[in-house]
Short mmCIF file of C-alpha atoms and ligand atoms in Angstrom, two decimals:
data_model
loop_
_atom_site.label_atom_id
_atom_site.label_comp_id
_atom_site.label_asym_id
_atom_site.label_seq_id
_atom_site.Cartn_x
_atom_site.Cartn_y
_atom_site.Cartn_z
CA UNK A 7 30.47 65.00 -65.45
CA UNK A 8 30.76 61.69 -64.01
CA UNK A 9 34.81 60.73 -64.84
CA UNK A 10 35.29 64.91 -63.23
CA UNK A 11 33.09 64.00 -60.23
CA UNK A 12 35.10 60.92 -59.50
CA UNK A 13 38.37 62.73 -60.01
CA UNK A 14 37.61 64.90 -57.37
CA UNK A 15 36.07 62.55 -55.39
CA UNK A 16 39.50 60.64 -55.31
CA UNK A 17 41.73 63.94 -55.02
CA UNK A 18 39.81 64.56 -51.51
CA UNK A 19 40.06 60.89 -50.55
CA UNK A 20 43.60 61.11 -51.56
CA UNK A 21 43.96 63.76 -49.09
CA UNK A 22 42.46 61.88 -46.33
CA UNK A 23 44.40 58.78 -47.02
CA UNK A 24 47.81 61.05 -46.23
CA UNK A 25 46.33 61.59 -43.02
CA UNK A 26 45.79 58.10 -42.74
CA UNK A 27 49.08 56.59 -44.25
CA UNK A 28 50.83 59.28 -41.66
CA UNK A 29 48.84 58.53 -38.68
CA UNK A 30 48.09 54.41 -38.50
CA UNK A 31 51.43 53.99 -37.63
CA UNK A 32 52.26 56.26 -35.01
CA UNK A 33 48.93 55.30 -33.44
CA UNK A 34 47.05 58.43 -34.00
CA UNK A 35 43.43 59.56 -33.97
CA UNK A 36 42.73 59.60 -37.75
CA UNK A 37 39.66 62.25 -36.87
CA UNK A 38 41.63 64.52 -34.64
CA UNK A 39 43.56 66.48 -34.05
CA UNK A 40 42.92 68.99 -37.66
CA UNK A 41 46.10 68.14 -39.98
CA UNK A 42 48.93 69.82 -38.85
CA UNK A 43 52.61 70.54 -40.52
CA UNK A 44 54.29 67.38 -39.33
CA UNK A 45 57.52 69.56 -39.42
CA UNK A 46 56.16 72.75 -36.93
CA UNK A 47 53.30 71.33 -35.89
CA UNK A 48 51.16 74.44 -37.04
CA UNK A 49 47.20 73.92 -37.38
CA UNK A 50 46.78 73.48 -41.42
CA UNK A 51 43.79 75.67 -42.87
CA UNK A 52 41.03 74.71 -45.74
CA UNK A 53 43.40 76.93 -48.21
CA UNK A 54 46.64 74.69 -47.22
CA UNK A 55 44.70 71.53 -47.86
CA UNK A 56 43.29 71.89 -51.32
CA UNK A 57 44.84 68.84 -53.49
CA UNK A 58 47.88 68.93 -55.24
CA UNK A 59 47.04 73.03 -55.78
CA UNK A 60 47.89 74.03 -52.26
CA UNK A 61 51.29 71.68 -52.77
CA UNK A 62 51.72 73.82 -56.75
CA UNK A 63 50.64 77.05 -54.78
CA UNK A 64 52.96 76.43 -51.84
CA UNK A 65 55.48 75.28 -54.11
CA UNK A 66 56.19 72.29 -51.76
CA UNK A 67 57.15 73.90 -48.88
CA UNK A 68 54.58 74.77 -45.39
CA UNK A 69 52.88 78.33 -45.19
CA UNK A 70 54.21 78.80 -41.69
CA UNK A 71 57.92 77.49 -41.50
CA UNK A 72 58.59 76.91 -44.54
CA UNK A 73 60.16 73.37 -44.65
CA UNK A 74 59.81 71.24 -47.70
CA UNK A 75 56.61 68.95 -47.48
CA UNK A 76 57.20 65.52 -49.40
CA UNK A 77 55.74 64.86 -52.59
CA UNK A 78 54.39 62.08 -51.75
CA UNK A 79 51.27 64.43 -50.35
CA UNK A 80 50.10 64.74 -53.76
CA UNK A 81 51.62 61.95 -55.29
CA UNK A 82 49.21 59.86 -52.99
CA UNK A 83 46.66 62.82 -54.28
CA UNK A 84 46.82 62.38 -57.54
CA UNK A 85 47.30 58.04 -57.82
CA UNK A 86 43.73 57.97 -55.73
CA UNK A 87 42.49 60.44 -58.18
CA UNK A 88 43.56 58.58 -61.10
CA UNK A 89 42.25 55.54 -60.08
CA UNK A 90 39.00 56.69 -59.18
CA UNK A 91 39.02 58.17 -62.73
CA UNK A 92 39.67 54.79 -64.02
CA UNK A 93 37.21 53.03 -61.79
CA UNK A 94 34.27 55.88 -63.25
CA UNK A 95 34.98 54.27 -66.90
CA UNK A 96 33.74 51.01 -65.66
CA UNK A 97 31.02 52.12 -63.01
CA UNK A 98 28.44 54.12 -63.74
CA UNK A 99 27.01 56.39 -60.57
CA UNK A 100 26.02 54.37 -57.73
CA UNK A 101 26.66 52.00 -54.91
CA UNK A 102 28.40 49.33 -57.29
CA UNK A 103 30.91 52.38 -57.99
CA UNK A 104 31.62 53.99 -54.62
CA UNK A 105 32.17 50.15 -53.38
CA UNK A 106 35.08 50.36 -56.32
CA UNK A 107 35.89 53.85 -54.72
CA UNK A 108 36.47 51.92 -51.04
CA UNK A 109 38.41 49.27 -52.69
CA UNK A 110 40.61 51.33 -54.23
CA UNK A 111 41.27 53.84 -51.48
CA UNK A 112 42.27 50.73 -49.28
CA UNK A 113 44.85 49.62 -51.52
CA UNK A 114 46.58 53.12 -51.67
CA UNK A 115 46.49 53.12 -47.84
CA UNK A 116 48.08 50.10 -47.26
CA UNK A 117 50.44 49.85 -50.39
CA UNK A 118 51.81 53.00 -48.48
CA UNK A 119 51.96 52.12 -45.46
CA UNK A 120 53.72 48.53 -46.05
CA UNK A 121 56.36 51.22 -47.89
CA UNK A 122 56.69 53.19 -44.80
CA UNK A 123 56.62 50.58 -42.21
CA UNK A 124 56.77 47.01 -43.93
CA UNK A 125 53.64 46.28 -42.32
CA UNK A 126 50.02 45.85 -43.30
CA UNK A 127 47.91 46.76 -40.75
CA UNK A 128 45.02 44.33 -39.56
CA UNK A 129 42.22 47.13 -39.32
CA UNK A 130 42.82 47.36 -42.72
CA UNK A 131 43.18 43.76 -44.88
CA UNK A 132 40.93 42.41 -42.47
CA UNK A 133 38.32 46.12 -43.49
CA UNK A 134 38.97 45.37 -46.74
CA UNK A 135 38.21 41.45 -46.79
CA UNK A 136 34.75 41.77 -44.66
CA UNK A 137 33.89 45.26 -46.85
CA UNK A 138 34.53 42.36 -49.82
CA UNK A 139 32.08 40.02 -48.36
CA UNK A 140 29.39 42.30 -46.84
CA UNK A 141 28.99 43.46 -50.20
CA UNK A 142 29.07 40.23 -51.89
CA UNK A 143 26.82 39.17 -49.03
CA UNK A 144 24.47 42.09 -49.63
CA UNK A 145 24.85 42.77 -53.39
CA UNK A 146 26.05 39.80 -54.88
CA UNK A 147 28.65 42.52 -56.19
CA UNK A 148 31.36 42.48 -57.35
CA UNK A 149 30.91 38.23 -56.77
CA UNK A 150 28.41 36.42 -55.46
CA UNK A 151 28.96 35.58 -52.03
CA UNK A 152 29.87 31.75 -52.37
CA UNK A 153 32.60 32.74 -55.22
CA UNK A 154 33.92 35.60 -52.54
CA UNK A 155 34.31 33.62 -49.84
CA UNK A 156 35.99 30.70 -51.78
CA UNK A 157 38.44 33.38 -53.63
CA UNK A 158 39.50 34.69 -49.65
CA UNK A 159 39.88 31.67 -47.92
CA UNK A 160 41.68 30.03 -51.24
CA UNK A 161 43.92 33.37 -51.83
CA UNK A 162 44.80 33.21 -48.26
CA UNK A 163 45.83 29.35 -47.84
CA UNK A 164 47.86 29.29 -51.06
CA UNK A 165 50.21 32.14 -49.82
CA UNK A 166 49.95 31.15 -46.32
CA UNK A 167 51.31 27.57 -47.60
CA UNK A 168 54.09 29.70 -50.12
CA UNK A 169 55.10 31.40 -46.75
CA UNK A 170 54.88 27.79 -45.02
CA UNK A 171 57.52 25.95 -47.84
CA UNK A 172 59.49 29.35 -47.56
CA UNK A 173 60.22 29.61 -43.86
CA UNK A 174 60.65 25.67 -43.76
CA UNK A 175 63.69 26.14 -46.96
CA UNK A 176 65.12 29.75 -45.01
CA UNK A 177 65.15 27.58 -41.75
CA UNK A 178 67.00 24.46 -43.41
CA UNK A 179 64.38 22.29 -42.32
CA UNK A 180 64.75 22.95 -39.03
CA UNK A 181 61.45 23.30 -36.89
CA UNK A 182 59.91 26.54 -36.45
CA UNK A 183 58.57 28.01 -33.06
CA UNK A 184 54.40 26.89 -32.75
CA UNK A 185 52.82 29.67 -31.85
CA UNK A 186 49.94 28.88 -28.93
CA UNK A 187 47.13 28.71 -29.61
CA UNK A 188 47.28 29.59 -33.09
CA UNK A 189 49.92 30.01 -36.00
CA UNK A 190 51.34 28.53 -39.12
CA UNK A 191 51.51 25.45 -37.76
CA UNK A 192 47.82 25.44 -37.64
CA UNK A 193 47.18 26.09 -40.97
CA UNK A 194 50.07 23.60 -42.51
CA UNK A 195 47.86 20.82 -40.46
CA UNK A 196 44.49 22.58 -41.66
CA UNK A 197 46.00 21.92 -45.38
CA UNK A 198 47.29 18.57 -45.13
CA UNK A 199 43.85 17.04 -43.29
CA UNK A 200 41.77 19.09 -46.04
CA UNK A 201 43.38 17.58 -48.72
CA UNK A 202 42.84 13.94 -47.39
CA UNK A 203 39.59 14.43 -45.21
CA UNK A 204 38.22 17.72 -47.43
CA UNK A 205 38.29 21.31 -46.45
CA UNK A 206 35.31 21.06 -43.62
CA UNK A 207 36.70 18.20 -41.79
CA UNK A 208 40.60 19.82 -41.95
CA UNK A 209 39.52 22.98 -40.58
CA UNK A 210 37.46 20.97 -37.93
CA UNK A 211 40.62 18.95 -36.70
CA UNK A 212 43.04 22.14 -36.78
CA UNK A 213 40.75 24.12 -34.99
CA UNK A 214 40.49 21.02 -32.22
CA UNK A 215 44.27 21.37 -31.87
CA UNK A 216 44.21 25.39 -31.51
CA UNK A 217 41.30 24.45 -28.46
CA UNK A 218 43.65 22.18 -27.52
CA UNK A 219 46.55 24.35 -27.09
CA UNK A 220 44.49 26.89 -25.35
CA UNK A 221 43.24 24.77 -22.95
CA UNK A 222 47.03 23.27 -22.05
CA UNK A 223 49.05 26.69 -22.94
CA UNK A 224 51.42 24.18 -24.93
CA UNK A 225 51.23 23.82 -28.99
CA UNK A 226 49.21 20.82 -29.56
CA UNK A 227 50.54 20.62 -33.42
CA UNK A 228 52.29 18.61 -35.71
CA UNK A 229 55.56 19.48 -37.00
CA UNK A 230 56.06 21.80 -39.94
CA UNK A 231 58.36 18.78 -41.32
CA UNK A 232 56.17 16.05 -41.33
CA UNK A 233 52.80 18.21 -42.55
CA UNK A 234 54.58 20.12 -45.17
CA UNK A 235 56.07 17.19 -46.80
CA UNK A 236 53.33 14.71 -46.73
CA UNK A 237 50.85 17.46 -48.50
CA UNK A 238 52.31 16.92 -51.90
CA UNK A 239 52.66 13.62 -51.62
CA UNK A 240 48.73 14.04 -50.62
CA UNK A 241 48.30 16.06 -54.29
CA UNK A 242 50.16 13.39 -56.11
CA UNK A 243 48.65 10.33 -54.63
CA UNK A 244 45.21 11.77 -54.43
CA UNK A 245 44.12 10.27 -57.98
CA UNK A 246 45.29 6.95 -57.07
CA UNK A 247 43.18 6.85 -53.99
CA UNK A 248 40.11 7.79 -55.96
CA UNK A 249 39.86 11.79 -55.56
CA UNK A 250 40.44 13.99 -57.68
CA UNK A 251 42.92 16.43 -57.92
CA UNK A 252 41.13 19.65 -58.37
CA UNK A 253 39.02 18.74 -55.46
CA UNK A 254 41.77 17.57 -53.57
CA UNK A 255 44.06 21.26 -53.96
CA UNK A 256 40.56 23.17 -52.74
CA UNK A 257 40.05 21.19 -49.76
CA UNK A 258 43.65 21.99 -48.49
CA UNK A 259 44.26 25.66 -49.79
CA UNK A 260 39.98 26.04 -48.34
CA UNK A 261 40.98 25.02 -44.97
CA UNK A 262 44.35 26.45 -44.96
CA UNK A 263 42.98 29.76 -45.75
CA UNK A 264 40.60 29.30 -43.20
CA UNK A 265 42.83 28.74 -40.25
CA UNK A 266 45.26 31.55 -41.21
CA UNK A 267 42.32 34.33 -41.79
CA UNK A 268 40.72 33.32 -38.56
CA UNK A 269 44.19 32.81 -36.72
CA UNK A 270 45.16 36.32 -38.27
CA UNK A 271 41.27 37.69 -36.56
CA UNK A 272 42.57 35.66 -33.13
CA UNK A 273 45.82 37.83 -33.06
CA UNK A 274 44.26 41.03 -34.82
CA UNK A 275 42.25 41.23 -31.43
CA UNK A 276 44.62 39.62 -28.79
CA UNK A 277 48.26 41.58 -29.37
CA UNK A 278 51.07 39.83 -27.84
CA UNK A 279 53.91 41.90 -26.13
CA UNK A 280 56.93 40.00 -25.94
CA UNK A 281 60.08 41.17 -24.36
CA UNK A 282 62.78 41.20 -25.76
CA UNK A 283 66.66 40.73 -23.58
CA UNK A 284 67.19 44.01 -22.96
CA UNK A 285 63.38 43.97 -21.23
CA UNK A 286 61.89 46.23 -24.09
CA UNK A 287 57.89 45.82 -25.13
CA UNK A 288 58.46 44.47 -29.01
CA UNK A 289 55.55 44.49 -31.42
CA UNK A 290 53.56 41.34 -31.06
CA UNK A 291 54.73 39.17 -34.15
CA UNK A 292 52.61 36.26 -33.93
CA UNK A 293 51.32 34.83 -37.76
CA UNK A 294 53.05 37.76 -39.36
CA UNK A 295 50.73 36.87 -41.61
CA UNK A 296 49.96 40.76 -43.41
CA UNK A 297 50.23 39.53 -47.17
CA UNK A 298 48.32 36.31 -46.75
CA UNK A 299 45.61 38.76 -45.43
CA UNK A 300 45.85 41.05 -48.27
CA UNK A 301 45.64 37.99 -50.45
CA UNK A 302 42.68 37.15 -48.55
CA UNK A 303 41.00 40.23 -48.63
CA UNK A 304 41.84 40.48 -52.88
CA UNK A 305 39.90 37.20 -52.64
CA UNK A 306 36.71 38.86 -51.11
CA UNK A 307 36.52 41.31 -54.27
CA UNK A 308 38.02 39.25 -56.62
CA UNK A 309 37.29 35.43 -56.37
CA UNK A 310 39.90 33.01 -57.86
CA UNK A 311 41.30 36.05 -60.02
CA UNK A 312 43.22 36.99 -56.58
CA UNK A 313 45.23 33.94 -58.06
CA UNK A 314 46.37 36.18 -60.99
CA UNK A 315 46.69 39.19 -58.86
CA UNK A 316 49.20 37.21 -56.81
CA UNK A 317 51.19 36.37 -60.24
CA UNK A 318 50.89 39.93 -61.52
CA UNK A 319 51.88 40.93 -58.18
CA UNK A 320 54.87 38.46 -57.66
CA UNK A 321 55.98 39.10 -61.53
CA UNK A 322 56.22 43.29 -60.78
CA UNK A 323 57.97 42.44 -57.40
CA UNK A 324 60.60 40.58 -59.05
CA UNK A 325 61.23 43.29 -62.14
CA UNK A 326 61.33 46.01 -59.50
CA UNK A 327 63.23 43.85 -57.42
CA UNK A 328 65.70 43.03 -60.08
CA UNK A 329 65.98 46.79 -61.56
CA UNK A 330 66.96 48.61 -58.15
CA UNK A 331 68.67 45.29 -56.23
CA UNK A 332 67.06 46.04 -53.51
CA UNK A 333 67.27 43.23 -50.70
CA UNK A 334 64.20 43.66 -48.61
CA UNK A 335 60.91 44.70 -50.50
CA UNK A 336 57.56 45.03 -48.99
CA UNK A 337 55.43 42.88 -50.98
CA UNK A 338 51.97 44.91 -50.15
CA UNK A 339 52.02 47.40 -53.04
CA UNK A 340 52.60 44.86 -55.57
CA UNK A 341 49.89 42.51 -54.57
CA UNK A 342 47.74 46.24 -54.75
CA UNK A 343 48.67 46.53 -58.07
CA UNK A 344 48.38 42.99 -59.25
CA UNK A 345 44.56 43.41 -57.30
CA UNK A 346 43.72 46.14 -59.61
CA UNK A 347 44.94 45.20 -62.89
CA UNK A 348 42.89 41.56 -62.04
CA UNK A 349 40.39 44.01 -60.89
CA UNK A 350 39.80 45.79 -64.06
CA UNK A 351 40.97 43.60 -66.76
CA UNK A 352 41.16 40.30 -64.93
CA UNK A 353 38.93 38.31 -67.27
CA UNK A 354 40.10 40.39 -70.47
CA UNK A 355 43.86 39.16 -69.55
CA UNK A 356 42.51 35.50 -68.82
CA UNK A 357 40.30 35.26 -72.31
CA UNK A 358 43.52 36.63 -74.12
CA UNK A 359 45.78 33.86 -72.46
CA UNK A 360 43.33 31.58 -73.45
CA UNK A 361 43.20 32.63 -77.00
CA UNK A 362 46.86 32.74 -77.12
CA UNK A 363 47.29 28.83 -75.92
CA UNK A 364 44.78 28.82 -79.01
CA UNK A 365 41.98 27.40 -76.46
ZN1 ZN B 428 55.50 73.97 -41.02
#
């Protein structure tokens, strides 16, 4: 009854989330107007809107003009479905489950909308990381709250560092734009001070340097070539100055994480408009930050396994990536799917590595 119940459940969510997937971006109401036929804008009725049936019934194409509605309506449909199914195996009925339910319903959202638009929408990672530690806060579920916390802020400052050594390679070392107040330049600093000074002093001096640049309206920042540099050398020569390693890796990915999911917040609620030279609006691009975020927000729910959702993730991207040749890949639905594989058999995967390195 329970595994049928949660089927449902996620065919009806899955139904919502097409309105949502369809709407975010083109800045609609996700409560109203009713659904309509995006192709004749008719008013959609209960019998149109069944899952997957209405689609069979239909046979793909609207009731009133009869154009061809995309599969994707009940692909979407059935994927939530399914993985509500799957999440009913390990949950039994209750608020541990239906926080599974959320979880999952955000993933499917945003995997599809980075597909659509190659964006990941704030309102989203940043729902998804404080659902992550509300619940942890409140529940101690699925991690206690110090383990949640840790997993975002770590999750988010080792990809917002992989994004840091990318840009600085793609650029050829030259030195990017600093963002004021806040960007990546921020959180390179926040690393490199963390690692020498630990995580709570490193986010203290990079968030005196994001004051500072508010107060002056200039970046007050070091450049991406000296801090990115110097942070290995930090890692390597950390043992010789008497820290340890392991301690010395947390404090910088801690208060990297920190600055970019709080810089990320900053921007989330202040959008830039910059024009561009033909004197058009363009979408605010400051952090760009949407899989760090994600990362983040995998954190929340999953602690330090958000480490091996970012390998699953990175190891699917490239296979896909490699079987299709595709050039430009949004990276959102494969961190998704590395979150809920680590999700659900996270620590099964990690005990049989373990047992296979014979440990
Ligand atoms: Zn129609």
């Amino acid at each position: 009854m329970w595994s049928l119940f949660a089927l449902l459940l996620g065919l009806v969510v899955g139904s919502f989330l097409n309105v949502v997937i369809h709407r975010i971006p083109r800045k609609e109401s996700i409560a109203f107007p009713p659904s309509r036929c995006p192709q004749c804008g008719h008013p959609l009725g209960p019998l149109d809107l069944v899952p997957i049936l209405s689609y069979l019934l239909l046979k793909g194409r609207c009731r009133y003009c009869r154009s061809p509605i995309s599969p994707r309506y009940p692909l979407v449909e059935a994927l939530t479905g399914g993985l509500f199914l799957l999440a009913s195996r390990f949950y039994p009925p209750g608020v541990e489950a239906f926080l599974v339910f959320a979880f999952l319903a955000f993933l499917v959202a945003l995997s599809f909308l980075d597909l659509d638009t190659f964006e990941l929408p704030d309102s989203l990672t940043y729902g998804l990381l404080f659902l992550g530690l509300l619940s942890a806060y409140l529940l101690s579920f699925p991690r206690p709250f110090a383990e949640a916390l840790d997993g975002a802020l770590i999750a988010a400052g080792v990809l917002g560092l992989v994004a840091g050594y990318g840009g600085l390679f793609l650029r050829r070392f030259r030195e990017a734009r600093a963002e004021v107040p806040v960007g990546p330049h921020q959180v390179h600093m926040a690393a490199l001070f963390g690692a020498l000074l630990g995580p709570g002093v490193g986010m203290a001096l990079a968030f005196l340097t994001w004051a500072l640049s508010a107060r002056t309206g200039r970046p007050v920042v070091l450049p991406d070539r000296i801090t990115l540099p110097l942070l290995p050398l930090a890692w390597i020569l950390a043992p010789y100055l008497g820290a340890d390693l392991l301690s010395t890796l947390r404090g910088s990915f801690l208060a990297a994480g920190g600055l970019a999911l709080a810089g990320g917040l900053y921007w989330a609620f202040k959008p830039i408009h910059e024009v561009n030279e033909e004197g058009e609006e363009t979408d605010p691009v400051a952090m760009g930050y949407g899989d760090v975020k994600l990362l983040g927000a995998l954190g929340a729910w999953l602690g330090l396994y958000s480490l091996l959702a970012l390998f699953l993730g990175v190891f699917a991207g490239a296979l896909v990536g490699l079987a299709f040749r595709q050039r430009k890949i949004p990276f959102g639905p494969y961190l998704a799917l590395g979150g809920i594989v680590a999700f659900f058999y996270g620590e099964a995967l990690w005990r049989a590595y373990l047992a296979w390195l014979g440990l």
